[in-house]
PDB file of C-alpha atoms in Angstrom:
ATOM      1  CA  MET A   1     195.361 198.869 127.642  1.00 88.00           C
ATOM      2  CA  LEU A   2     192.387 201.127 128.345  1.00 90.00           C
ATOM      3  CA  SER A   3     191.694 199.329 131.653  1.00 83.00           C
ATOM      4  CA  LEU A   4     195.341 199.570 132.676  1.00 82.00           C
ATOM      5  CA  PHE A   5     195.345 203.264 131.764  1.00 85.00           C
ATOM      6  CA  GLY A   6     192.200 203.681 133.898  1.00 84.00           C
ATOM      7  CA  VAL A   7     193.904 202.106 136.906  1.00 79.00           C
ATOM      8  CA  THR A   8     196.889 204.425 136.553  1.00 79.00           C
ATOM      9  CA  TRP A   9     194.497 207.370 136.165  1.00 80.00           C
ATOM     10  CA  VAL A  10     192.835 206.478 139.490  1.00 79.00           C
ATOM     11  CA  LEU A  11     196.182 205.976 141.216  1.00 73.00           C
ATOM     12  CA  GLY A  12     197.254 209.428 140.079  1.00 73.00           C
ATOM     13  CA  GLY A  13     194.613 211.025 142.287  1.00 69.00           C
ATOM     14  CA  GLU A  14     193.299 214.520 141.655  1.00 68.00           C
ATOM     15  CA  GLN A  15     195.952 215.231 139.016  1.00 68.00           C
ATOM     16  CA  GLY A  16     194.857 212.309 136.820  1.00 62.00           C
ATOM     17  CA  LEU A  17     197.724 210.440 135.219  1.00 69.00           C
ATOM     18  CA  ASP A  18     200.677 211.774 137.178  1.00 73.00           C
ATOM     19  CA  ILE A  19     203.644 209.420 137.570  1.00 79.00           C
ATOM     20  CA  ASN A  20     205.009 211.432 140.513  1.00 82.00           C
ATOM     21  CA  GLU A  21     201.691 211.167 142.385  1.00 77.00           C
ATOM     22  CA  ILE A  22     201.476 207.426 141.651  1.00 77.00           C
ATOM     23  CA  THR A  23     205.040 206.973 142.901  1.00 86.00           C
ATOM     24  CA  ARG A  24     204.273 208.952 146.089  1.00 87.00           C
ATOM     25  CA  ASN A  25     201.163 206.814 146.694  1.00 84.00           C
ATOM     26  CA  VAL A  26     203.105 203.574 146.300  1.00 89.00           C
ATOM     27  CA  ILE A  27     206.009 204.786 148.456  1.00 94.00           C
ATOM     28  CA  SER A  28     203.646 206.009 151.186  1.00 95.00           C
ATOM     29  CA  SER A  29     202.119 202.555 151.563  1.00 92.00           C
ATOM     30  CA  PRO A  30     204.217 199.909 149.780  1.00 94.00           C
ATOM     31  CA  LEU A  31     202.811 196.976 151.728  1.00 95.00           C
ATOM     32  CA  SER A  32     199.269 197.798 150.580  1.00 93.00           C
ATOM     33  CA  TYR A  33     200.316 197.834 146.933  1.00 92.00           C
ATOM     34  CA  ILE A  34     202.425 194.672 147.272  1.00 94.00           C
ATOM     35  CA  LEU A  35     199.554 192.829 148.953  1.00 93.00           C
ATOM     36  CA  ALA A  36     197.095 194.032 146.296  1.00 91.00           C
ATOM     37  CA  PHE A  37     199.453 192.842 143.546  1.00 91.00           C
ATOM     38  CA  VAL A  38     199.976 189.432 145.189  1.00 95.00           C
ATOM     39  CA  GLY A  39     196.248 189.193 145.938  1.00 91.00           C
ATOM     40  CA  ALA A  40     195.419 189.675 142.267  1.00 88.00           C
ATOM     41  CA  PHE A  41     197.559 186.646 141.363  1.00 92.00           C
ATOM     42  CA  ILE A  42     196.172 184.564 144.220  1.00 90.00           C
ATOM     43  CA  TRP A  43     192.606 185.426 143.162  1.00 84.00           C
ATOM     44  CA  ALA A  44     193.344 184.504 139.537  1.00 84.00           C
ATOM     45  CA  ALA A  45     194.896 181.223 140.643  1.00 88.00           C
ATOM     46  CA  TYR A  46     191.939 180.499 142.943  1.00 85.00           C
ATOM     47  CA  CYS A  47     189.440 181.068 140.134  1.00 82.00           C
ATOM     48  CA  THR A  48     191.418 178.915 137.713  1.00 82.00           C
ATOM     49  CA  VAL A  49     191.955 176.077 140.188  1.00 85.00           C
ATOM     50  CA  THR A  50     188.354 176.173 141.427  1.00 83.00           C
ATOM     51  CA  ALA A  51     186.918 175.847 137.943  1.00 78.00           C
ATOM     52  CA  LYS A  52     189.333 173.055 137.060  1.00 80.00           C
ATOM     53  CA  TYR A  53     189.421 170.880 140.187  1.00 84.00           C
ATOM     54  CA  ALA A  54     186.204 171.477 142.162  1.00 83.00           C
ATOM     55  CA  LYS A  55     184.147 169.103 139.992  1.00 81.00           C
ATOM     56  CA  GLY A  56     180.967 171.082 140.697  1.00 79.00           C
ATOM     57  CA  LYS A  57     181.401 171.093 144.497  1.00 82.00           C
ATOM     58  CA  ASN A  58     181.225 174.440 146.265  1.00 80.00           C
ATOM     59  CA  GLY A  59     183.478 174.702 149.334  1.00 79.00           C
ATOM     60  CA  ILE A  60     183.182 178.449 149.840  1.00 80.00           C
ATOM     61  CA  THR A  61     180.916 178.200 152.888  1.00 79.00           C
ATOM     62  CA  LEU A  62     183.448 176.130 154.817  1.00 82.00           C
ATOM     63  CA  PHE A  63     186.290 178.390 153.663  1.00 81.00           C
ATOM     64  CA  VAL A  64     184.538 181.591 154.786  1.00 82.00           C
ATOM     65  CA  LEU A  65     183.537 180.082 158.145  1.00 85.00           C
ATOM     66  CA  LEU A  66     187.086 178.846 158.845  1.00 90.00           C
ATOM     67  CA  THR A  67     188.533 182.211 157.827  1.00 88.00           C
ATOM     68  CA  ALA A  68     186.136 184.044 160.150  1.00 87.00           C
ATOM     69  CA  LEU A  69     186.909 181.654 162.987  1.00 93.00           C
ATOM     70  CA  SER A  70     190.672 182.065 162.543  1.00 94.00           C
ATOM     71  CA  LEU A  71     190.370 185.861 162.487  1.00 89.00           C
ATOM     72  CA  TRP A  72     188.236 185.882 165.660  1.00 89.00           C
ATOM     73  CA  VAL A  73     190.769 183.600 167.405  1.00 94.00           C
ATOM     74  CA  LYS A  74     193.593 185.896 166.286  1.00 92.00           C
ATOM     75  CA  PHE A  75     191.689 188.916 167.623  1.00 90.00           C
ATOM     76  CA  LEU A  76     190.925 187.248 170.958  1.00 91.00           C
ATOM     77  CA  LEU A  77     194.578 186.246 171.424  1.00 93.00           C
ATOM     78  CA  SER A  78     195.846 189.734 170.587  1.00 92.00           C
ATOM     79  CA  ASP A  79     196.256 192.631 172.972  1.00 92.00           C
ATOM     80  CA  GLN A  80     193.572 194.677 171.232  1.00 88.00           C
ATOM     81  CA  PRO A  81     191.013 196.417 173.442  1.00 89.00           C
ATOM     82  CA  PRO A  82     187.585 194.792 173.562  1.00 84.00           C
ATOM     83  CA  MET A  83     185.112 195.802 170.893  1.00 84.00           C
ATOM     84  CA  ILE A  84     182.107 197.869 171.862  1.00 86.00           C
ATOM     85  CA  PHE A  85     178.975 197.024 169.909  1.00 86.00           C
ATOM     86  CA  SER A  86     175.923 199.198 169.423  1.00 93.00           C
ATOM     87  CA  TRP A  87     172.807 198.452 167.399  1.00 94.00           C
ATOM     88  CA  PRO A  88     173.935 200.490 164.376  1.00 91.00           C
ATOM     89  CA  VAL A  89     177.312 198.705 164.440  1.00 89.00           C
ATOM     90  CA  ILE A  90     175.658 195.292 164.721  1.00 92.00           C
ATOM     91  CA  VAL A  91     173.308 196.076 161.812  1.00 93.00           C
ATOM     92  CA  LYS A  92     176.231 197.215 159.630  1.00 88.00           C
ATOM     93  CA  LEU A  93     178.287 194.181 160.648  1.00 87.00           C
ATOM     94  CA  VAL A  94     175.478 191.764 159.761  1.00 91.00           C
ATOM     95  CA  MET A  95     174.800 193.582 156.474  1.00 91.00           C
ATOM     96  CA  CYS A  96     178.482 193.456 155.510  1.00 86.00           C
ATOM     97  CA  ALA A  97     178.735 189.787 156.477  1.00 86.00           C
ATOM     98  CA  LEU A  98     175.668 188.930 154.409  1.00 89.00           C
ATOM     99  CA  ALA A  99     176.891 190.952 151.437  1.00 86.00           C
ATOM    100  CA  LEU A 100     180.347 189.369 151.498  1.00 83.00           C
ATOM    101  CA  GLY A 101     179.020 185.870 152.077  1.00 83.00           C
ATOM    102  CA  LEU A 102     176.469 186.125 149.291  1.00 87.00           C
ATOM    103  CA  ALA A 103     179.025 187.701 146.952  1.00 84.00           C
ATOM    104  CA  TYR A 104     181.550 184.904 147.454  1.00 83.00           C
ATOM    105  CA  ALA A 105     178.850 182.267 147.149  1.00 85.00           C
ATOM    106  CA  ALA A 106     177.526 183.815 143.933  1.00 86.00           C
ATOM    107  CA  TRP A 107     181.046 184.113 142.529  1.00 86.00           C
ATOM    108  CA  ASN A 108     181.762 180.458 143.246  1.00 87.00           C
ATOM    109  CA  VAL A 109     178.492 179.332 141.670  1.00 88.00           C
ATOM    110  CA  GLY A 110     179.345 181.472 138.644  1.00 88.00           C
ATOM    111  CA  ILE A 111     182.845 179.985 138.405  1.00 87.00           C
ATOM    112  CA  LEU A 112     181.518 176.428 138.724  1.00 88.00           C
ATOM    113  CA  HIS A 113     178.328 176.597 136.668  1.00 88.00           C
ATOM    114  CA  GLY A 114     178.139 179.930 134.843  1.00 85.00           C
ATOM    115  CA  ASN A 115     179.571 181.796 131.883  1.00 82.00           C
ATOM    116  CA  VAL A 116     183.071 182.649 133.133  1.00 80.00           C
ATOM    117  CA  SER A 117     183.681 185.267 130.417  1.00 76.00           C
ATOM    118  CA  LEU A 118     180.524 187.152 131.353  1.00 79.00           C
ATOM    119  CA  LEU A 119     181.367 186.800 135.043  1.00 83.00           C
ATOM    120  CA  ALA A 120     184.818 188.298 134.450  1.00 78.00           C
ATOM    121  CA  VAL A 121     183.352 191.310 132.648  1.00 76.00           C
ATOM    122  CA  ALA A 122     180.756 191.872 135.358  1.00 78.00           C
ATOM    123  CA  SER A 123     183.489 191.709 138.004  1.00 80.00           C
ATOM    124  CA  TYR A 124     185.113 194.855 136.619  1.00 77.00           C
ATOM    125  CA  PHE A 125     182.107 196.849 137.817  1.00 77.00           C
ATOM    126  CA  THR A 126     182.477 195.573 141.390  1.00 78.00           C
ATOM    127  CA  PRO A 127     185.202 198.043 142.451  1.00 75.00           C
ATOM    128  CA  VAL A 128     183.140 200.921 141.086  1.00 77.00           C
ATOM    129  CA  LEU A 129     180.028 199.823 142.967  1.00 80.00           C
ATOM    130  CA  SER A 130     181.915 199.030 146.173  1.00 80.00           C
ATOM    131  CA  SER A 131     183.739 202.385 146.052  1.00 81.00           C
ATOM    132  CA  ALA A 132     180.455 204.216 145.562  1.00 83.00           C
ATOM    133  CA  LEU A 133     178.893 202.325 148.478  1.00 83.00           C
ATOM    134  CA  ALA A 134     181.924 202.977 150.693  1.00 83.00           C
ATOM    135  CA  ALA A 135     181.812 206.669 149.786  1.00 86.00           C
ATOM    136  CA  VAL A 136     178.170 206.820 150.840  1.00 87.00           C
ATOM    137  CA  LEU A 137     178.731 204.878 154.078  1.00 82.00           C
ATOM    138  CA  LEU A 138     181.824 206.890 155.008  1.00 86.00           C
ATOM    139  CA  SER A 139     180.406 210.223 153.805  1.00 88.00           C
ATOM    140  CA  ALA A 140     183.481 210.667 151.605  1.00 87.00           C
ATOM    141  CA  ALA A 141     183.551 212.188 148.153  1.00 86.00           C
ATOM    142  CA  LEU A 142     185.297 210.370 145.319  1.00 85.00           C
ATOM    143  CA  SER A 143     187.256 212.536 142.919  1.00 84.00           C
ATOM    144  CA  TRP A 144     186.357 213.144 139.290  1.00 86.00           C
ATOM    145  CA  SER A 145     189.598 211.390 138.276  1.00 83.00           C
ATOM    146  CA  PHE A 146     188.446 208.300 140.195  1.00 84.00           C
ATOM    147  CA  TRP A 147     185.203 208.141 138.222  1.00 86.00           C
ATOM    148  CA  GLN A 148     187.053 208.756 134.943  1.00 87.00           C
ATOM    149  CA  GLY A 149     189.515 205.942 135.689  1.00 86.00           C
ATOM    150  CA  ALA A 150     186.737 203.607 136.811  1.00 85.00           C
ATOM    151  CA  ALA A 151     184.874 204.287 133.565  1.00 88.00           C
ATOM    152  CA  MET A 152     188.041 203.492 131.584  1.00 89.00           C
ATOM    153  CA  VAL A 153     188.433 200.181 133.438  1.00 86.00           C
ATOM    154  CA  CYS A 154     184.798 199.242 132.778  1.00 85.00           C
ATOM    155  CA  VAL A 155     184.868 200.237 129.101  1.00 90.00           C
ATOM    156  CA  GLY A 156     188.195 198.446 128.644  1.00 88.00           C
ATOM    157  CA  SER A 157     186.742 195.271 130.143  1.00 83.00           C
ATOM    158  CA  LEU A 158     183.709 195.477 127.874  1.00 85.00           C
ATOM    159  CA  LEU A 159     185.965 195.929 124.830  1.00 88.00           C
ATOM    160  CA  CYS A 160     188.045 192.914 125.910  1.00 82.00           C
ATOM    161  CA  TRP A 161     184.927 190.824 126.404  1.00 79.00           C
ATOM    162  CA  GLN A 162     183.583 191.874 123.018  1.00 83.00           C
ATOM    163  CA  ALA A 163     186.899 190.955 121.363  1.00 84.00           C
ATOM    164  CA  THR A 164     186.928 187.482 122.937  1.00 78.00           C
ATOM    165  CA  ARG A 165     183.345 186.706 121.876  1.00 75.00           C
ATOM    166  CA  ARG A 166     184.314 186.558 118.176  1.00 66.00           C
TER     167      ARG A 166
END
């Protein structure tokens, strides 16, 4: 409940838990919220199926490569203008690719061979860390209500983990 309250606190924006602000946010971009909701179920199903059916085999490398290839093909077949690369852009692109690739690989190894309960708890800190990194890279400030909500999500996950250890 604390984690759920933290999410609603973040969605409320500067006003904290404000149902009207949450409603405005959802109405302003319903597809984003629908996709996030569906993505959460797909991710949960992926983690459950991977642990159950993979039999210790890690197919994430092939999956990530095929996904990247399909997205590049989609881009090349679209009417988007050509991309212009500079050294800073290339460095950031390579860093992001390495970070994402290593993160997915580590997650899969954790799902297949690690302590799944501990992995789940640690995953609650990922949005906080990624938001902080994005704020630094984009030179954007995150609101006090964001940090309060993120703390609630993290503490709630730790309480849940502690309760399931008994």
